[in-house]
Amino acid sequence: MTTPFQTQANGLTYTVVEAGRTWFGALITGTVVDEIFGDFNTPGFAVQTSRNDLGAVATENGLYAVTGYRGQSFPQVTPTTYEVNLVLSAPGFQDLPVQVTILPSATFPVVVPPVVMRRLPVRIQGRVVSDTTGAPIQGASVLSVNNPTPPPNSFVLTLRSPLYSPHALPVSVQKVTMTSTGSATLTSDANGGASVLNLSTRTGLAAGSIVQVANVSLTLVEYGVVDHLGPGAAGAAGQVFLRNALNRSYLAGAATTVQFVNPTAVGAAVPLTADADAGDGVLLASALLSVATVAVDPGAADVEYHEIGALTDSEGYYGLDGMGRVKEIYLQASQGASTQVQEWFVEYDQAVNVVDFQL
């Protein structure tokens, strides 16, 4: 408390006691970088705080500060440790949660080490046609191949269906072969985002079984791990609940094939060189796997199964969703002995990148 003093206003005398003095300024500072390009220059970069007593300012080149009254927000009269939760956001980037620990002995402003912001993935799509007739080519594969010069330290694997769950390092990917043990048909449409299949039979299925859902042309293929079966006898028609929600939609009846499959590991597992997010359609690995099917995080409770690369439909069109994490990608279209490789610098400011091929 400070010494009381008197002041006059409107002919009246007031005795005033100052409760204390406080200081307003930057309490937390930090910077962000672009995972792919390094430098960050994005209008609209913003910071949200979990506390109403704190504000935030940010610049488009990735500098930010959390502001407030130090004595009110972080009083030092008791040995208290504070946690401040921030969410960093910018157009074209994934929101990034950051937790800052304020220790009793902290010197303000507390400097947060630089953090990496990850760009939102985009879609790469296009058409594969004959270089002589211009006719569409059905069943051509489109997948990532090595950068010829110089050889890369990390290899890009493209997935036909994006990941369902995040996978933190250490994690690996392994080639598998799938053996069919039974089949069924969808008795009702399965919409993207759904984790329940209505099947004509569930014979042979149990928790942990693998179900392959695909359209007839195999341009769409997904694998689901069974969580549990719905009511009714196991061999009868009914519901199958998956651990993961489908990325795509599939029509009932003959438009969709449903296979019950068993995976068999082939060769050694390949470590990933970077973690993976749900929705990623690429994996960064220590070796290139130009194979049909892979297991992501084999042996783990959240194992996933995916096809490598895309296939073209009857009109020659293909699509790869969840393309991100890299500055450039080398895509190869092939059918039989005919191949074409294109180097593509991913345009992250475009939701859809178009890459066409002529074979």
Coordinates of N, CA and C in Angstrom, one line a residue, residues 71-277:
G71 N 1.7 -8.5 -13.0 CA 1.4 -8.7 -11.6 C 0.0 -9.3 -11.4
Q72 N -0.9 -9.1 -12.4 CA -2.2 -9.7 -12.2 C -2.3 -11.1 -12.8
S73 N -1.6 -11.3 -13.9 CA -1.7 -12.6 -14.6 C -0.8 -13.6 -13.9
F74 N 0.4 -13.2 -13.5 CA 1.4 -14.1 -13.0 C 2.0 -13.5 -11.7
P75 N 1.3 -13.4 -10.7 CA 1.8 -12.9 -9.4 C 2.9 -13.8 -8.9
Q76 N 4.0 -13.1 -8.4 CA 5.2 -13.9 -8.0 C 5.2 -14.1 -6.4
V77 N 4.1 -13.8 -5.8 CA 4.1 -13.9 -4.3 C 4.1 -15.3 -3.8
T78 N 3.7 -16.2 -4.6 CA 3.7 -17.7 -4.2 C 4.4 -18.5 -5.3
P79 N 5.0 -19.6 -4.9 CA 5.8 -20.4 -5.9 C 4.8 -21.2 -6.8
T80 N 4.2 -20.5 -7.8 CA 3.2 -21.1 -8.6 C 3.7 -21.3 -10.0
T81 N 3.5 -22.4 -10.6 CA 3.7 -22.6 -12.0 C 2.4 -22.5 -12.8
Y82 N 2.5 -21.7 -13.9 CA 1.3 -21.5 -14.7 C 1.5 -22.2 -16.1
E83 N 0.3 -22.6 -16.6 CA 0.3 -23.1 -18.0 C -0.6 -22.2 -18.8
V84 N -0.1 -21.7 -19.9 CA -0.9 -20.9 -20.8 C -1.0 -21.7 -22.1
N85 N -2.2 -21.9 -22.6 CA -2.5 -22.6 -23.8 C -2.8 -21.6 -24.9
L86 N -2.0 -21.7 -26.0 CA -2.2 -20.9 -27.2 C -2.6 -21.7 -28.4
V87 N -3.3 -21.1 -29.3 CA -3.6 -21.7 -30.6 C -3.1 -20.7 -31.7
L88 N -2.1 -21.2 -32.5 CA -1.6 -20.4 -33.6 C -2.3 -20.8 -34.9
S89 N -2.8 -19.8 -35.6 CA -3.5 -20.1 -36.8 C -3.1 -19.1 -37.9
A90 N -3.3 -19.6 -39.2 CA -3.0 -18.8 -40.4 C -3.7 -19.4 -41.5
P91 N -4.2 -18.6 -42.5 CA -4.8 -19.2 -43.7 C -3.9 -20.1 -44.4
G92 N -4.4 -21.3 -44.8 CA -3.6 -22.3 -45.5 C -2.7 -23.2 -44.6
F93 N -2.8 -23.0 -43.3 CA -2.0 -23.8 -42.3 C -3.0 -24.5 -41.3
Q94 N -2.5 -25.6 -40.8 CA -3.2 -26.3 -39.7 C -3.1 -25.5 -38.5
D95 N -4.1 -25.4 -37.7 CA -4.0 -24.8 -36.4 C -3.0 -25.5 -35.5
L96 N -2.2 -24.8 -34.8 CA -1.2 -25.4 -34.0 C -1.3 -25.0 -32.5
P97 N -1.7 -26.0 -31.6 CA -1.8 -25.8 -30.2 C -0.4 -25.7 -29.6
V98 N -0.1 -24.7 -28.7 CA 1.1 -24.6 -28.1 C 0.9 -24.3 -26.6
Q99 N 1.5 -25.1 -25.7 CA 1.4 -24.9 -24.3 C 2.7 -24.3 -23.7
V100 N 2.5 -23.2 -23.0 CA 3.7 -22.4 -22.5 C 3.7 -22.6 -21.0
T101 N 4.8 -23.0 -20.4 CA 4.9 -23.1 -19.0 C 5.6 -21.9 -18.4
I102 N 5.0 -21.2 -17.4 CA 5.5 -20.1 -16.7 C 6.0 -20.5 -15.4
L103 N 7.3 -20.5 -15.1 CA 7.8 -20.9 -13.8 C 7.9 -19.8 -12.9
P104 N 7.9 -20.0 -11.6 CA 7.9 -19.0 -10.6 C 9.1 -18.0 -10.8
S105 N 10.2 -18.6 -11.2 CA 11.4 -17.8 -11.4 C 11.5 -17.2 -12.8
A106 N 10.4 -17.2 -13.6 CA 10.5 -16.8 -15.0 C 10.9 -15.3 -15.1
T107 N 11.7 -15.0 -16.1 CA 12.0 -13.6 -16.5 C 11.1 -13.3 -17.7
F108 N 10.4 -12.1 -17.6 CA 9.5 -11.8 -18.7 C 10.2 -10.8 -19.6
P109 N 9.8 -10.9 -21.0 CA 8.9 -11.9 -21.5 C 9.5 -13.3 -21.6
V110 N 8.7 -14.3 -21.4 CA 9.1 -15.7 -21.6 C 9.2 -16.0 -23.1
V111 N 10.3 -16.4 -23.5 CA 10.5 -16.7 -25.0 C 10.3 -18.1 -25.3
V112 N 9.3 -18.4 -26.2 CA 9.0 -19.7 -26.6 C 9.9 -20.1 -27.8
P113 N 10.5 -21.3 -27.8 CA 11.3 -21.7 -28.9 C 10.5 -21.7 -30.2
P114 N 11.2 -21.4 -31.4 CA 10.4 -21.4 -32.6 C 9.6 -22.7 -32.8
V115 N 8.4 -22.6 -33.3 CA 7.6 -23.7 -33.6 C 7.3 -23.8 -35.1
V116 N 7.0 -25.0 -35.6 CA 6.8 -25.3 -37.0 C 5.3 -25.4 -37.3
M117 N 4.8 -24.6 -38.3 CA 3.5 -24.7 -38.7 C 3.4 -25.5 -40.0
R118 N 2.4 -26.4 -40.0 CA 2.3 -27.3 -41.1 C 1.2 -26.9 -42.1
R119 N 1.5 -26.9 -43.3 CA 0.5 -26.4 -44.3 C -0.7 -27.4 -44.5
L120 N -1.8 -26.9 -44.8 CA -3.0 -27.8 -45.1 C -2.7 -28.5 -46.4
P121 N -2.9 -29.8 -46.5 CA -2.7 -30.6 -47.7 C -3.6 -30.2 -48.8
V122 N -3.2 -30.5 -50.0 CA -4.0 -30.2 -51.2 C -4.3 -31.5 -52.0
R123 N -5.1 -31.4 -53.0 CA -5.4 -32.5 -53.9 C -4.6 -32.4 -55.2
I124 N -4.0 -33.5 -55.6 CA -3.4 -33.5 -56.9 C -4.3 -34.5 -57.8
Q125 N -4.7 -34.0 -58.9 CA -5.5 -34.8 -59.8 C -5.1 -34.5 -61.3
G126 N -5.6 -35.3 -62.1 CA -5.3 -35.1 -63.5 C -5.8 -36.3 -64.4
R127 N -5.3 -36.3 -65.6 CA -5.8 -37.3 -66.6 C -4.6 -37.9 -67.3
V128 N -4.7 -39.2 -67.5 CA -3.7 -39.9 -68.3 C -4.2 -40.4 -69.6
V129 N -3.6 -39.9 -70.7 CA -4.1 -40.2 -72.0 C -3.0 -40.8 -72.9
S130 N -3.4 -41.3 -74.1 CA -2.4 -41.8 -75.0 C -1.7 -40.6 -75.7
D131 N -0.4 -40.7 -75.9 CA 0.3 -39.6 -76.6 C 0.1 -39.6 -78.1
T132 N -0.5 -40.7 -78.6 CA -0.7 -40.8 -80.0 C -2.1 -40.5 -80.4
T133 N -3.1 -41.0 -79.6 CA -4.5 -40.9 -80.0 C -5.2 -39.9 -79.1
G134 N -4.7 -39.6 -77.9 CA -5.4 -38.7 -77.0 C -6.5 -39.4 -76.2
A135 N -6.6 -40.8 -76.5 CA -7.7 -41.5 -75.8 C -7.3 -41.7 -74.3
P136 N -8.3 -41.7 -73.4 CA -8.0 -41.9 -72.0 C -7.5 -43.3 -71.8
I137 N -6.6 -43.5 -70.8 CA -6.1 -44.7 -70.4 C -6.6 -45.1 -69.1
Q138 N -7.3 -46.3 -69.0 CA -7.9 -46.8 -67.8 C -6.9 -47.7 -67.1
G139 N -6.9 -47.7 -65.8 CA -6.0 -48.6 -65.0 C -4.6 -48.2 -64.9
A140 N -4.2 -47.0 -65.4 CA -2.8 -46.6 -65.2 C -2.5 -46.2 -63.8
S141 N -1.3 -46.5 -63.3 CA -1.0 -46.2 -61.9 C -0.3 -44.9 -61.9
V142 N -0.5 -44.1 -60.8 CA 0.2 -42.8 -60.6 C 0.7 -42.8 -59.2
L143 N 2.0 -42.8 -59.1 CA 2.6 -42.8 -57.7 C 3.9 -42.0 -57.7
S144 N 4.4 -41.8 -56.5 CA 5.6 -41.0 -56.3 C 6.8 -41.9 -56.5
V145 N 7.8 -41.3 -57.2 CA 9.1 -42.0 -57.4 C 10.3 -41.1 -56.9
N146 N 11.5 -41.6 -57.0 CA 12.6 -40.9 -56.4 C 13.0 -39.7 -57.3
N147 N 13.4 -38.6 -56.5 CA 14.1 -37.5 -57.2 C 15.4 -38.1 -57.8
P148 N 15.6 -38.0 -59.1 CA 16.8 -38.6 -59.7 C 18.1 -38.0 -59.3
T149 N 18.1 -36.6 -59.1 CA 19.4 -35.9 -58.7 C 19.1 -34.8 -57.8
P150 N 19.7 -34.7 -56.6 CA 20.4 -35.8 -56.0 C 19.5 -36.8 -55.4
P151 N 20.0 -38.0 -55.0 CA 19.1 -38.9 -54.3 C 18.6 -38.3 -53.0
P152 N 17.3 -38.5 -52.7 CA 16.8 -37.8 -51.5 C 17.2 -38.5 -50.2
N153 N 17.1 -37.7 -49.1 CA 17.3 -38.3 -47.8 C 16.0 -38.9 -47.3
S154 N 14.9 -38.4 -47.8 CA 13.6 -38.9 -47.4 C 12.7 -39.2 -48.6
F155 N 12.0 -40.3 -48.6 CA 11.2 -40.7 -49.7 C 9.8 -40.5 -49.5
V156 N 9.1 -40.1 -50.6 CA 7.6 -39.8 -50.5 C 6.8 -40.9 -50.9
L157 N 5.9 -41.4 -50.1 CA 5.0 -42.5 -50.5 C 3.6 -41.9 -50.5
T158 N 2.9 -42.0 -51.7 CA 1.6 -41.5 -51.9 C 0.6 -42.6 -51.6
L159 N -0.5 -42.2 -50.8 CA -1.5 -43.2 -50.4 C -2.8 -42.9 -51.2
R160 N -3.5 -44.0 -51.6 CA -4.7 -43.8 -52.3 C -5.8 -43.3 -51.4
S161 N -5.8 -43.5 -50.1 CA -6.7 -43.0 -49.2 C -5.9 -42.4 -48.0
P162 N -6.2 -41.1 -47.6 CA -5.5 -40.5 -46.5 C -5.5 -41.2 -45.2
L163 N -4.6 -40.9 -44.3 CA -4.5 -41.6 -43.0 C -5.8 -41.2 -42.2
Y164 N -6.2 -42.2 -41.3 CA -7.3 -42.0 -40.4 C -6.9 -41.4 -39.1
S165 N -5.6 -41.6 -38.7 CA -5.2 -41.2 -37.4 C -3.8 -40.6 -37.5
P166 N -3.4 -39.8 -36.5 CA -2.0 -39.3 -36.4 C -1.1 -40.5 -36.0
H167 N 0.2 -40.4 -36.4 CA 1.2 -41.4 -36.0 C 2.5 -40.6 -35.6
A168 N 2.8 -40.7 -34.4 CA 4.0 -40.0 -33.9 C 5.2 -40.9 -34.0
L169 N 6.4 -40.3 -34.2 CA 7.6 -41.1 -34.3 C 7.9 -41.7 -32.9
P170 N 8.6 -42.8 -32.9 CA 9.0 -43.7 -34.0 C 7.9 -44.5 -34.6
V171 N 7.8 -44.5 -35.9 CA 6.7 -45.3 -36.5 C 7.3 -45.8 -37.8
S172 N 6.8 -46.9 -38.3 CA 7.3 -47.5 -39.5 C 6.2 -47.9 -40.5
V173 N 6.6 -48.2 -41.7 CA 5.6 -48.7 -42.7 C 6.2 -50.0 -43.3
Q174 N 5.3 -50.9 -43.7 CA 5.8 -52.2 -44.2 C 4.8 -52.7 -45.3
K175 N 5.5 -53.3 -46.2 CA 4.7 -54.0 -47.3 C 3.9 -55.1 -46.8
V176 N 2.7 -55.3 -47.2 CA 1.9 -56.5 -46.8 C 1.2 -57.0 -48.1
T177 N 0.8 -58.3 -48.0 CA -0.1 -58.9 -49.0 C -1.4 -59.2 -48.3
M178 N -2.5 -59.1 -49.0 CA -3.8 -59.3 -48.5 C -4.4 -60.6 -49.1
T179 N -4.8 -61.5 -48.2 CA -5.5 -62.7 -48.6 C -6.9 -62.7 -48.3
S180 N -7.8 -62.9 -49.3 CA -9.3 -62.8 -49.0 C -9.7 -64.0 -48.3
T181 N -10.5 -63.8 -47.2 CA -11.1 -65.0 -46.5 C -12.6 -65.0 -46.6
G182 N -13.2 -64.1 -47.3 CA -14.6 -64.0 -47.4 C -15.1 -62.7 -48.1
S183 N -16.3 -62.6 -48.3 CA -16.8 -61.4 -49.0 C -18.3 -61.1 -48.6
A184 N -18.7 -59.9 -48.9 CA -20.1 -59.5 -48.6 C -20.5 -58.4 -49.5
T185 N -21.7 -57.9 -49.4 CA -22.1 -56.7 -50.2 C -22.7 -55.7 -49.2
L186 N -22.6 -54.5 -49.5 CA -23.2 -53.4 -48.7 C -24.7 -53.5 -48.9
T187 N -25.5 -53.5 -47.9 CA -26.9 -53.5 -48.0 C -27.5 -52.1 -47.9
S188 N -26.6 -51.1 -47.6 CA -27.0 -49.7 -47.7 C -25.7 -48.9 -47.9
D189 N -25.9 -47.7 -48.5 CA -24.8 -46.9 -48.8 C -23.9 -46.6 -47.6
A190 N -22.6 -46.5 -47.8 CA -21.7 -46.2 -46.7 C -21.1 -44.8 -47.1
N191 N -21.5 -43.8 -46.3 CA -21.0 -42.4 -46.6 C -19.7 -42.1 -46.0
G192 N -19.0 -41.2 -46.6 CA -17.7 -40.7 -46.1 C -17.9 -40.2 -44.7
G193 N -17.1 -40.5 -43.8 CA -17.2 -40.1 -42.4 C -18.0 -41.1 -41.5
A194 N -18.6 -42.1 -42.1 CA -19.3 -43.1 -41.4 C -18.3 -44.2 -40.9
S195 N -18.5 -44.8 -39.8 CA -17.7 -45.9 -39.3 C -18.5 -47.2 -39.1
V196 N -19.6 -47.2 -39.8 CA -20.5 -48.4 -39.7 C -20.8 -48.9 -41.1
L197 N -20.6 -50.2 -41.3 CA -21.0 -50.9 -42.5 C -22.1 -51.8 -42.3
N198 N -23.1 -51.7 -43.2 CA -24.3 -52.7 -43.2 C -24.0 -53.7 -44.2
L199 N -23.7 -55.0 -43.8 CA -23.2 -56.0 -44.7 C -24.3 -57.1 -44.8
S200 N -24.2 -57.8 -45.9 CA -25.1 -58.9 -46.2 C -24.7 -60.2 -45.4
T201 N -23.5 -60.3 -44.9 CA -23.1 -61.4 -44.0 C -21.9 -60.9 -43.3
R202 N -21.7 -61.5 -42.1 CA -20.5 -61.1 -41.2 C -19.7 -62.4 -40.8
T203 N -19.9 -63.4 -41.6 CA -19.3 -64.7 -41.3 C -17.8 -64.5 -41.3
G204 N -17.1 -64.9 -40.2 CA -15.7 -64.8 -40.1 C -15.1 -63.6 -39.5
L205 N -16.0 -62.6 -39.3 CA -15.6 -61.3 -38.8 C -15.6 -61.3 -37.2
A206 N -14.7 -60.6 -36.7 CA -14.6 -60.4 -35.2 C -13.8 -59.1 -35.0
A207 N -13.7 -58.7 -33.7 CA -12.9 -57.5 -33.4 C -11.5 -57.8 -33.8
G208 N -10.9 -56.8 -34.6 CA -9.6 -56.9 -35.1 C -9.5 -57.4 -36.5
S209 N -10.6 -57.9 -37.1 CA -10.6 -58.3 -38.5 C -10.4 -57.1 -39.4
I210 N -10.0 -57.4 -40.6 CA -9.7 -56.4 -41.6 C -10.8 -56.5 -42.7
V211 N -11.4 -55.4 -43.1 CA -12.4 -55.3 -44.2 C -11.9 -54.4 -45.2
Q212 N -11.9 -54.8 -46.5 CA -11.5 -54.0 -47.6 C -12.8 -53.5 -48.3
V213 N -12.9 -52.2 -48.5 CA -14.1 -51.7 -49.2 C -13.6 -50.9 -50.4
A214 N -14.1 -51.2 -51.6 CA -13.6 -50.7 -52.9 C -14.7 -50.5 -53.9
N215 N -14.5 -49.6 -54.8 CA -15.4 -49.5 -56.0 C -14.9 -50.5 -57.0
V216 N -15.6 -50.8 -58.0 CA -15.3 -51.9 -59.0 C -14.0 -51.6 -59.7
S217 N -13.7 -50.3 -60.0 CA -12.5 -50.0 -60.8 C -11.2 -49.9 -59.9
L218 N -11.4 -50.0 -58.5 CA -10.3 -49.9 -57.6 C -9.7 -48.6 -57.5
T219 N -10.3 -47.6 -58.1 CA -9.8 -46.2 -57.9 C -10.0 -45.7 -56.5
L220 N -11.0 -46.3 -55.8 CA -11.2 -46.0 -54.4 C -11.1 -47.4 -53.6
V221 N -10.1 -47.4 -52.7 CA -9.9 -48.6 -51.9 C -9.6 -48.1 -50.4
E222 N -10.3 -48.7 -49.5 CA -10.0 -48.4 -48.1 C -10.1 -49.7 -47.3
Y223 N -9.3 -49.7 -46.2 CA -9.3 -50.8 -45.3 C -9.8 -50.4 -43.9
G224 N -10.7 -51.1 -43.3 CA -11.1 -50.8 -42.0 C -10.8 -51.9 -41.0
V225 N -10.4 -51.6 -39.8 CA -10.2 -52.6 -38.8 C -11.5 -52.7 -37.9
V226 N -12.0 -53.9 -37.8 CA -13.3 -54.1 -37.1 C -13.1 -53.8 -35.6
D227 N -14.0 -52.9 -35.1 CA -14.0 -52.7 -33.6 C -14.9 -53.7 -32.9
H228 N -16.1 -53.8 -33.4 CA -17.1 -54.8 -32.9 C -18.2 -55.0 -33.9
L229 N -19.0 -56.0 -33.7 CA -20.2 -56.3 -34.5 C -21.4 -55.8 -33.8
G230 N -22.4 -55.4 -34.7 CA -23.7 -55.0 -34.1 C -24.5 -56.2 -33.7
P231 N -25.7 -56.0 -33.2 CA -26.6 -57.0 -32.7 C -26.8 -58.1 -33.8
G232 N -27.1 -59.3 -33.3 CA -27.4 -60.4 -34.2 C -26.3 -61.5 -34.3
A233 N -26.6 -62.6 -34.9 CA -25.7 -63.7 -35.0 C -24.5 -63.2 -35.9
A234 N -23.3 -63.7 -35.6 CA -22.1 -63.2 -36.3 C -22.2 -63.6 -37.8
G235 N -22.8 -64.7 -38.2 CA -22.9 -65.1 -39.6 C -24.1 -64.4 -40.3
A236 N -24.9 -63.7 -39.7 CA -26.1 -63.1 -40.3 C -25.7 -61.7 -40.8
A237 N -26.7 -61.2 -41.6 CA -26.5 -59.8 -42.1 C -26.6 -58.8 -40.9
G238 N -25.9 -57.7 -41.0 CA -26.0 -56.8 -39.8 C -24.9 -55.7 -39.9
Q239 N -24.7 -55.0 -38.8 CA -23.8 -53.9 -38.8 C -22.4 -54.4 -38.3
V240 N -21.4 -53.7 -38.9 CA -20.0 -53.9 -38.6 C -19.4 -52.5 -38.2
F241 N -19.0 -52.4 -37.0 CA -18.4 -51.1 -36.5 C -16.9 -51.1 -36.7
L242 N -16.4 -50.0 -37.4 CA -15.0 -49.9 -37.6 C -14.3 -49.0 -36.6
R243 N -13.0 -49.2 -36.5 CA -12.3 -48.3 -35.6 C -12.1 -46.9 -36.2
N244 N -12.1 -46.9 -37.5 CA -11.9 -45.6 -38.3 C -13.1 -45.3 -39.1
A245 N -13.3 -44.0 -39.3 CA -14.4 -43.5 -40.2 C -13.8 -43.5 -41.7
L246 N -14.7 -43.9 -42.6 CA -14.3 -43.9 -44.0 C -14.0 -42.5 -44.5
N247 N -13.0 -42.5 -45.4 CA -12.7 -41.2 -46.1 C -13.6 -40.9 -47.3
R248 N -14.1 -42.0 -47.9 CA -14.9 -41.8 -49.1 C -16.3 -42.4 -48.9
S249 N -17.2 -42.3 -49.9 CA -18.5 -42.8 -49.9 C -18.6 -44.0 -50.9
Y250 N -19.4 -45.0 -50.5 CA -19.5 -46.2 -51.3 C -21.0 -46.6 -51.4
L251 N -21.4 -47.0 -52.7 CA -22.7 -47.3 -52.9 C -23.0 -48.8 -52.6
A252 N -24.3 -49.0 -52.2 CA -24.7 -50.4 -51.9 C -24.8 -51.2 -53.2
G253 N -24.8 -52.5 -53.0 CA -24.9 -53.4 -54.1 C -23.7 -53.7 -54.9
A254 N -23.9 -53.9 -56.2 CA -22.8 -54.4 -57.0 C -21.7 -53.3 -57.3
A255 N -22.0 -52.0 -57.0 CA -21.1 -50.9 -57.2 C -19.9 -51.0 -56.3
T256 N -20.0 -51.8 -55.2 CA -18.9 -51.8 -54.2 C -18.6 -53.3 -53.9
T257 N -17.3 -53.5 -53.8 CA -16.9 -54.9 -53.4 C -16.4 -54.8 -51.9
V258 N -16.8 -55.8 -51.2 CA -16.4 -55.9 -49.8 C -15.7 -57.2 -49.6
Q259 N -14.4 -57.2 -49.2 CA -13.6 -58.4 -48.9 C -13.2 -58.4 -47.5
F260 N -13.2 -59.6 -46.9 CA -12.6 -59.8 -45.6 C -11.2 -60.4 -45.9
V261 N -10.2 -59.7 -45.3 CA -8.8 -60.0 -45.7 C -7.9 -60.2 -44.5
N262 N -6.9 -61.0 -44.7 CA -5.8 -61.2 -43.7 C -4.5 -60.6 -44.3
P263 N -3.8 -59.7 -43.5 CA -2.6 -59.2 -44.0 C -1.4 -60.1 -43.6
T264 N -0.4 -60.2 -44.5 CA 0.8 -60.9 -44.3 C 2.0 -60.0 -44.6
A265 N 2.8 -59.7 -43.6 CA 4.0 -58.8 -43.7 C 5.0 -59.4 -44.7
V266 N 5.6 -58.5 -45.5 CA 6.6 -58.9 -46.5 C 7.8 -58.0 -46.3
G267 N 9.0 -58.7 -46.1 CA 10.2 -57.9 -45.9 C 10.3 -57.1 -44.6
A268 N 11.2 -56.3 -44.5 CA 11.5 -55.5 -43.3 C 10.7 -54.2 -43.3
A269 N 10.3 -53.8 -42.1 CA 9.6 -52.5 -41.9 C 10.6 -51.4 -42.2
V270 N 10.0 -50.3 -42.8 CA 10.8 -49.1 -43.1 C 10.5 -48.0 -42.2
P271 N 11.4 -47.4 -41.5 CA 11.1 -46.3 -40.6 C 10.6 -45.0 -41.3
L272 N 9.6 -44.3 -40.8 CA 9.3 -43.0 -41.3 C 10.3 -42.0 -40.8
T273 N 10.5 -41.0 -41.6 CA 11.5 -39.9 -41.2 C 10.7 -38.7 -40.6
A274 N 9.4 -38.7 -40.6 CA 8.6 -37.6 -40.0 C 7.3 -38.2 -39.5
D275 N 6.8 -37.6 -38.5 CA 5.5 -38.0 -38.0 C 4.4 -37.8 -39.1
A276 N 3.2 -38.3 -38.8 CA 2.1 -38.2 -39.8 C 0.9 -37.7 -39.1
D277 N 0.1 -36.9 -39.8 CA -1.2 -36.4 -39.3 C -2.3 -37.2 -39.9

